[in-house]
mmCIF file of C-alpha atoms in Angstrom:
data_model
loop_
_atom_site.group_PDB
_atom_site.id
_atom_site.type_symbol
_atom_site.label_atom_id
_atom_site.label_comp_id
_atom_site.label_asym_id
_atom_site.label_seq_id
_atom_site.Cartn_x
_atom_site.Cartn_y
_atom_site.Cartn_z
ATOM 1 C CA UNK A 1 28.935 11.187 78.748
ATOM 2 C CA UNK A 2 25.680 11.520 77.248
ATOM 3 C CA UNK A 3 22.401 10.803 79.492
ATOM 4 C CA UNK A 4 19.628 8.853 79.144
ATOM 5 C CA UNK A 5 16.996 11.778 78.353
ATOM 6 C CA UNK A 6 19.378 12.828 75.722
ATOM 7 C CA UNK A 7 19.595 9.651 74.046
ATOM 8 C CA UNK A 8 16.082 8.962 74.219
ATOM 9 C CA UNK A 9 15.178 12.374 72.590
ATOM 10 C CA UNK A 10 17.764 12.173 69.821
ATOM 11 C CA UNK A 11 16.552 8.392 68.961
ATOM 12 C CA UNK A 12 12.986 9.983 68.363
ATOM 13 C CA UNK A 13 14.379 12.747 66.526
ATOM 14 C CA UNK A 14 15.408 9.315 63.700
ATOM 15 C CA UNK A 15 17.750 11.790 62.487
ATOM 16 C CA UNK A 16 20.245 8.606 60.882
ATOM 17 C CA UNK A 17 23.193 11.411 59.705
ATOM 18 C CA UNK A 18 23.306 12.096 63.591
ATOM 19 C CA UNK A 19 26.303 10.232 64.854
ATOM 20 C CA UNK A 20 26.881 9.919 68.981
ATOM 21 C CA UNK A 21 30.086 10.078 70.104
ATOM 22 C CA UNK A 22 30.938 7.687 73.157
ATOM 23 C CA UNK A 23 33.345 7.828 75.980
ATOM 24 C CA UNK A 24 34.869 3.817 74.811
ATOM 25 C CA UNK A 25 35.633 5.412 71.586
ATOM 26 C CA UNK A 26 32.558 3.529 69.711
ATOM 27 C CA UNK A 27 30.249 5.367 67.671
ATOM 28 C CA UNK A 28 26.569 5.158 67.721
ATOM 29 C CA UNK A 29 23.320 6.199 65.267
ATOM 30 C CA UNK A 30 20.690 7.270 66.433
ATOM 31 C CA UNK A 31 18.505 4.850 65.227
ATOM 32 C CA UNK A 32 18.371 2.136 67.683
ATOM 33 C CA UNK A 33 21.728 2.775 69.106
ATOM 34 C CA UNK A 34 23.227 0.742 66.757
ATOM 35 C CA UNK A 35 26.903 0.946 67.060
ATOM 36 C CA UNK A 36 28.896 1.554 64.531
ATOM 37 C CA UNK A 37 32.082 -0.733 63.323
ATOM 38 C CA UNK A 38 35.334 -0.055 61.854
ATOM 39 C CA UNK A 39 35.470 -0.944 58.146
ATOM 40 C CA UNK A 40 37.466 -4.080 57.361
ATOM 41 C CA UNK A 41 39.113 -4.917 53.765
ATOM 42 C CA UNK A 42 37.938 -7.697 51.515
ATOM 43 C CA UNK A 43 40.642 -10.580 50.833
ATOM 44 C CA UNK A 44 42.258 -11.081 47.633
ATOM 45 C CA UNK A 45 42.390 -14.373 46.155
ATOM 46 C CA UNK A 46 45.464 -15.908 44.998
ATOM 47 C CA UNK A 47 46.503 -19.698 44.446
ATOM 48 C CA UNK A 48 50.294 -19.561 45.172
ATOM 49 C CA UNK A 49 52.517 -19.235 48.506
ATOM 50 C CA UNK A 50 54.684 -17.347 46.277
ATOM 51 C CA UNK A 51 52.042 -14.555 46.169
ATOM 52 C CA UNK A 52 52.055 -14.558 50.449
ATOM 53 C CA UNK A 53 55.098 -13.890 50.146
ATOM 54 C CA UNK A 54 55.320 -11.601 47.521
ATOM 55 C CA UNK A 55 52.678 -9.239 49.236
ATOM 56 C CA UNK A 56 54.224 -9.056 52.696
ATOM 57 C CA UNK A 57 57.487 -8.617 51.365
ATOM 58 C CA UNK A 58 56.514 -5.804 48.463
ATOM 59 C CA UNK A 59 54.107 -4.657 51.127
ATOM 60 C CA UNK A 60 51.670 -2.669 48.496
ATOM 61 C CA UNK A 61 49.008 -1.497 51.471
ATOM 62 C CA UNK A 62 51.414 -0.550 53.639
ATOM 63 C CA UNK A 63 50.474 -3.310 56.118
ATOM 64 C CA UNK A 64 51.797 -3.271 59.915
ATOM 65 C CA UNK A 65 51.648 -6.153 61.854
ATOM 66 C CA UNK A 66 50.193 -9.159 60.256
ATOM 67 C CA UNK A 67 48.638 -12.705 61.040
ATOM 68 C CA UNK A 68 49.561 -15.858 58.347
ATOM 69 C CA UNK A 69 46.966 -18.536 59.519
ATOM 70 C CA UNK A 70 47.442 -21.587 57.790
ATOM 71 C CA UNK A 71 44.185 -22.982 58.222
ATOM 72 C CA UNK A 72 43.977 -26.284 56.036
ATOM 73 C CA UNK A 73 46.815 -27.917 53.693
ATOM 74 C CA UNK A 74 44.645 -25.995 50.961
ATOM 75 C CA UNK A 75 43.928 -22.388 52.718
ATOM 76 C CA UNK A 76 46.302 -19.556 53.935
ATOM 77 C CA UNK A 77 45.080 -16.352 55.256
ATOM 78 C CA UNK A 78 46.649 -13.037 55.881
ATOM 79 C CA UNK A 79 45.051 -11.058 58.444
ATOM 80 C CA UNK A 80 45.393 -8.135 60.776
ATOM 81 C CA UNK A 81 45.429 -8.067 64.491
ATOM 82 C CA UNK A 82 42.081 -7.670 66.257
ATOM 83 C CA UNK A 83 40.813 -3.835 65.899
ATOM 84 C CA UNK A 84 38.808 -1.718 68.768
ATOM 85 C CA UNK A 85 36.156 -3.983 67.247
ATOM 86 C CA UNK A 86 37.393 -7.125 68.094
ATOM 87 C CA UNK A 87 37.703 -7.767 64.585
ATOM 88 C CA UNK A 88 40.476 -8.954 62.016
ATOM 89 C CA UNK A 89 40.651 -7.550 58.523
ATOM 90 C CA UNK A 90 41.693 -9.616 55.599
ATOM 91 C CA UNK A 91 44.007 -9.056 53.136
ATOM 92 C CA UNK A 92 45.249 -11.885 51.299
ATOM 93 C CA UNK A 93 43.138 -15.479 50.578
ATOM 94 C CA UNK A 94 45.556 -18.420 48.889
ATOM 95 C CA UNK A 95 43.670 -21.349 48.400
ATOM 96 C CA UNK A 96 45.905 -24.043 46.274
ATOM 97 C CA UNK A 97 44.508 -25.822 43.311
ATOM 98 C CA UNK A 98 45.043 -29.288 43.434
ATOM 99 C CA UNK A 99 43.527 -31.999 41.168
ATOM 100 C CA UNK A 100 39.946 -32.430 40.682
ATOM 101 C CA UNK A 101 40.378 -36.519 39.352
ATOM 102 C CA UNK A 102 41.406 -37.170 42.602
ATOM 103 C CA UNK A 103 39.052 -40.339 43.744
ATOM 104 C CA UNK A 104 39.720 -42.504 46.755
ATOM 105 C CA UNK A 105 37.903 -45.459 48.855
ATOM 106 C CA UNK A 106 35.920 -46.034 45.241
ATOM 107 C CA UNK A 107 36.572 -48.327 42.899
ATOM 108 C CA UNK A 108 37.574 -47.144 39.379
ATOM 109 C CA UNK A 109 38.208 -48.740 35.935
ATOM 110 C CA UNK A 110 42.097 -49.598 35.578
ATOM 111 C CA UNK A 111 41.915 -47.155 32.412
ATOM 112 C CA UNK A 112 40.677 -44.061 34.519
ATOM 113 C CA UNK A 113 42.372 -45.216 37.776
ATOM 114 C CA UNK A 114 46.141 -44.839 35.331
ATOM 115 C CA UNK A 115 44.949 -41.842 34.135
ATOM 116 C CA UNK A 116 44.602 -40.330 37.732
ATOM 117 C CA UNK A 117 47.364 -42.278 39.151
ATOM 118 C CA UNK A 118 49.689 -40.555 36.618
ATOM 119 C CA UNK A 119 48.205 -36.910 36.945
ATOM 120 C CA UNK A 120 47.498 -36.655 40.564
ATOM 121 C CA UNK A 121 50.277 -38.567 42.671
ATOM 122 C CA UNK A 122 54.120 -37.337 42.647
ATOM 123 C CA UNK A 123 56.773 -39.435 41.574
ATOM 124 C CA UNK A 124 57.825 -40.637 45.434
ATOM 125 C CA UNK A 125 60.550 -43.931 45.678
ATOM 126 C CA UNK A 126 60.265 -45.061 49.209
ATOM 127 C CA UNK A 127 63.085 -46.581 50.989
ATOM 128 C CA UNK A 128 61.684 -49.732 52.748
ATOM 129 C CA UNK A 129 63.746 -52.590 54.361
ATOM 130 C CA UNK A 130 67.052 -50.696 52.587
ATOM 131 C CA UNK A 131 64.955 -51.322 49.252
ATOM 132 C CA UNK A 132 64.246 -48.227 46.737
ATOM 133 C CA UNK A 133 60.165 -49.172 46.212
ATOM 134 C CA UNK A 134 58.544 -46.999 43.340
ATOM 135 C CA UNK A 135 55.110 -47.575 44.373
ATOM 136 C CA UNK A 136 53.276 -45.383 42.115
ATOM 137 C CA UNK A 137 55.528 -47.099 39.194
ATOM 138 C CA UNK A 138 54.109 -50.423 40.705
ATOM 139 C CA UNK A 139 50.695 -49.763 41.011
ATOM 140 C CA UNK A 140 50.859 -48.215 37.189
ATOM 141 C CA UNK A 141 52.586 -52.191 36.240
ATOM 142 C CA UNK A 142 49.742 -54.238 38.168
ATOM 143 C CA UNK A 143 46.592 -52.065 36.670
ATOM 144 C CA UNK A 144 47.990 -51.753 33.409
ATOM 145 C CA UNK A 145 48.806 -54.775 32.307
ATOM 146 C CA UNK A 146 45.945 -56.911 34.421
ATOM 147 C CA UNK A 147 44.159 -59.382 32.503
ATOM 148 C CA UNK A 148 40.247 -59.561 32.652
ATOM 149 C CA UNK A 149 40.640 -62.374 34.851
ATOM 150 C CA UNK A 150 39.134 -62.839 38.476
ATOM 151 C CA UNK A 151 41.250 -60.982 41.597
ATOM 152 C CA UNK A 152 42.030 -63.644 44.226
ATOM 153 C CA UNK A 153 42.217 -63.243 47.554
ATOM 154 C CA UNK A 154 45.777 -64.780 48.695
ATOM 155 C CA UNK A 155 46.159 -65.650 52.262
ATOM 156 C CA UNK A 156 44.044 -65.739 55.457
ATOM 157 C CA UNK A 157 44.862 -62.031 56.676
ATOM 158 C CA UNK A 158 42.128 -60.269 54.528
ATOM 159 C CA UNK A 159 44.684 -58.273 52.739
ATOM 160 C CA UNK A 160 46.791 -60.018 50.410
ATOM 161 C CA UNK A 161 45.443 -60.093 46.899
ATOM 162 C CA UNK A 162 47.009 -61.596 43.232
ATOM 163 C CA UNK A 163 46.263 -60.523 39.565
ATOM 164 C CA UNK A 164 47.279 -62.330 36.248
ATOM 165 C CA UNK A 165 48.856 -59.777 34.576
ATOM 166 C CA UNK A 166 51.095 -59.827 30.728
ATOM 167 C CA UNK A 167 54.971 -60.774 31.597
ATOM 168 C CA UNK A 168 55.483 -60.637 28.323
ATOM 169 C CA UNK A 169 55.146 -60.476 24.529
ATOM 170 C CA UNK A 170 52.805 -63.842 24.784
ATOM 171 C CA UNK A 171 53.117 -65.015 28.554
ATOM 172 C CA UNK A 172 50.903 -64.144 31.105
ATOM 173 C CA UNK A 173 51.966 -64.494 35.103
ATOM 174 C CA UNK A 174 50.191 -64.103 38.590
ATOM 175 C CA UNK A 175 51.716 -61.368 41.094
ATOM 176 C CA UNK A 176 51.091 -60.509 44.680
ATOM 177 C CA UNK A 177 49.408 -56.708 44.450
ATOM 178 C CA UNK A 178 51.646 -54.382 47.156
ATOM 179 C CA UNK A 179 50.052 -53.820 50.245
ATOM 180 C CA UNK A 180 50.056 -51.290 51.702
ATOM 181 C CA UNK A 181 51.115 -48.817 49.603
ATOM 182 C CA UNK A 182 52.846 -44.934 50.070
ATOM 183 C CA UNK A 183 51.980 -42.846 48.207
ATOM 184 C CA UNK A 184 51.900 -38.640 47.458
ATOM 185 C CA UNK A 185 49.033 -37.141 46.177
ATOM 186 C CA UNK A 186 49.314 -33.804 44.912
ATOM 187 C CA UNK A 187 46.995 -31.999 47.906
ATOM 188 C CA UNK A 188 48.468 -28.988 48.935
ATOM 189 C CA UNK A 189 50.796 -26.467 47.595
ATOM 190 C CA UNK A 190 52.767 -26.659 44.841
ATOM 191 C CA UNK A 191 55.728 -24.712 46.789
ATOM 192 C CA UNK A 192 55.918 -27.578 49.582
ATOM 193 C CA UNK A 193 56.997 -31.275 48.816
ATOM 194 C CA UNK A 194 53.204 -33.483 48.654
ATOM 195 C CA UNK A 195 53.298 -34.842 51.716
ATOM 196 C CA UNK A 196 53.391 -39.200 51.559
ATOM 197 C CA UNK A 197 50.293 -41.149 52.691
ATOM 198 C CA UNK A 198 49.171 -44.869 53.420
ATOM 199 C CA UNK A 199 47.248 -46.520 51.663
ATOM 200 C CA UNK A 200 45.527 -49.894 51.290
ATOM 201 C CA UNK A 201 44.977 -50.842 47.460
ATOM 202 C CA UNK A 202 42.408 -53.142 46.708
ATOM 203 C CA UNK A 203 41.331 -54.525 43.398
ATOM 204 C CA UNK A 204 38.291 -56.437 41.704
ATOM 205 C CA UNK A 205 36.754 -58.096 38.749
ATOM 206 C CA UNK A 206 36.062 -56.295 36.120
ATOM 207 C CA UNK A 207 39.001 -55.125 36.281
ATOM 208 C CA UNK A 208 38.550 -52.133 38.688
ATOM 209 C CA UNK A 209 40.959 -50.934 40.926
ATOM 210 C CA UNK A 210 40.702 -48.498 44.412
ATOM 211 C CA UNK A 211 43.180 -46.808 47.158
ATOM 212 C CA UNK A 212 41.872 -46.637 50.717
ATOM 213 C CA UNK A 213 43.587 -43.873 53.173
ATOM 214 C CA UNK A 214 44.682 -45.229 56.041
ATOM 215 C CA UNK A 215 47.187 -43.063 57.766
ATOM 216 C CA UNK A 216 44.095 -41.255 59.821
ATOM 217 C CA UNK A 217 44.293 -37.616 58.118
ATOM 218 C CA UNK A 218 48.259 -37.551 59.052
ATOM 219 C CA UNK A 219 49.376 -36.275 55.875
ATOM 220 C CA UNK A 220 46.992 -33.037 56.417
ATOM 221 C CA UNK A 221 49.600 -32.174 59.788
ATOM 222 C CA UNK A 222 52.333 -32.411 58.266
ATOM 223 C CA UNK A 223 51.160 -30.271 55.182
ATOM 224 C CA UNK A 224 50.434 -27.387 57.522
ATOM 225 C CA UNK A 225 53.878 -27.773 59.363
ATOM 226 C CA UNK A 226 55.822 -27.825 55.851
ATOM 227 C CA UNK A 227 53.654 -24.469 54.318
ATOM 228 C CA UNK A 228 54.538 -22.792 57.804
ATOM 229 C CA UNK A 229 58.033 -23.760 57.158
ATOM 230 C CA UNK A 230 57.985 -22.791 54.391
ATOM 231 C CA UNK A 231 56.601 -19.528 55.030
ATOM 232 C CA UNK A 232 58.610 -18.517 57.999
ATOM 233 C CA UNK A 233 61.937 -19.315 56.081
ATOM 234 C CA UNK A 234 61.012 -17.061 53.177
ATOM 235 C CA UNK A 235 59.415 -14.391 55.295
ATOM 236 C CA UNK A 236 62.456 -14.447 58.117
ATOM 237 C CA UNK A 237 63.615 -11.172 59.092
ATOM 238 C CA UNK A 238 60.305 -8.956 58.394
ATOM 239 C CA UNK A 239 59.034 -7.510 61.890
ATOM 240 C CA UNK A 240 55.489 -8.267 62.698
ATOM 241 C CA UNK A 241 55.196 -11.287 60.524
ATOM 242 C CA UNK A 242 53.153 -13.538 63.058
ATOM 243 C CA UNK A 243 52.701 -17.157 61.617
ATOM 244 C CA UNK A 244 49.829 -19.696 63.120
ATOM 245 C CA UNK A 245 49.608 -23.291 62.164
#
């Protein structure tokens, strides 16, 4: 154990190759007294579950026991346990790419509200009152073949709304818009099923069309419980393989 009149002498030697050895196992410079800390590794980015699982299983670095935080329904990490430091190091980053078109509680034209209704929701049939509704199908029906007419309210509940839309070749017709609607939104990884929301759809004159979430964040839960399901099935049987959600 190194005394005071030692330290003090070596810090005004400012000698910064002289390292101090202490008795906890830290090491210290000279300069200050600054301790030193273990060096940690810098995360490598990927965009797929597949490539968590690929790296654990291949195990390149030759890992030993390992963390999987899933953090967000868009973020996995791979990390070690804490070191002498208290710290974690990080080996693995998988952030999922989802779409960018992806606009809610705005209104949009019906042209670009199609566009992202068709590129950014899964194809999701939803069993209600033993029916088989389609309600991205629906949704696709109303906005696409709406008429530049006015949107009227229907009802006394605040809800309800009705659009004159083509029936046919020549014929035009007024329909009740769904409300609420379920939908799944491509927001997490591609590996997992999209989880299915709530949402209230609501449209205007113009036309213009726009889908509120309602299901208070839900959907983000029970993202993180299907990736760490989905993780701990196709990781099960490697030792050390500790998964937090």
């Amino acid at each position: 154990m190194m005394n005071r009149e030692t330290a003090e002498y070596l810090v005004g030697l400012g000698k910064e190759q002289v390292v101090i050895e202490a008795n906890n196992g830290g090491q210290y410079t000279p300069e200050r007294l600054v301790r030193i800390t273990e060096p940690v590794a810098t995360a490598v980015e990927v965009h797929t579950l597949t490539a968590v699982v690929d790296y654990i299983k291949e195990n390149i670095d030759n890992l030993g026991p390992v963390v999987i935080n899933v953090k967000t329904p868009t973020k996995v990490k791979v990390m070690s346990p804490l070191n002498g430091d208290r710290n974690r190091e990080h080996y693995l980053e998988a952030t999922a790419l989802t779409p960018d078109n992806l606009r809610f509680d705005t209104f949009l034209d019906t042209e670009r509200f199609n566009i992202m209704m068709q590129a950014g929701f899964v194809n999701h049939p939803v069993e209600v009152d033993e029916q088989l509704l389609d309600y991205k199908k629906m949704l696709l029906q109303v906005t696409g073949l709406v008429r530049e007419e006015a949107i009227k309210e229907v009802g006394d509940d605040g809800v309800s709304q009705a659009a004159t839309i083509k029936t046919g070749v020549a014929s035009v017709g007024e329909v009740v818009v769904p409300n609420p609607v379920q939908l799944a939104p491509y927001r997490t990884f591609s590996e997992v099923g999209q989880p299915l929301s709530r949402f209230v759809f609501r449209m205007k004159s113009g036309p213009s069309a726009a889908l509120y979430e309602a299901d208070g964040g839900a959907w983000k839960n029970e993202a993180i419980l299907k990736i760490k399901e989905y993780l701990k099935n196709e990781l099960a049987g490697i030792k050390g393989v500790h998964i937090l959600a």
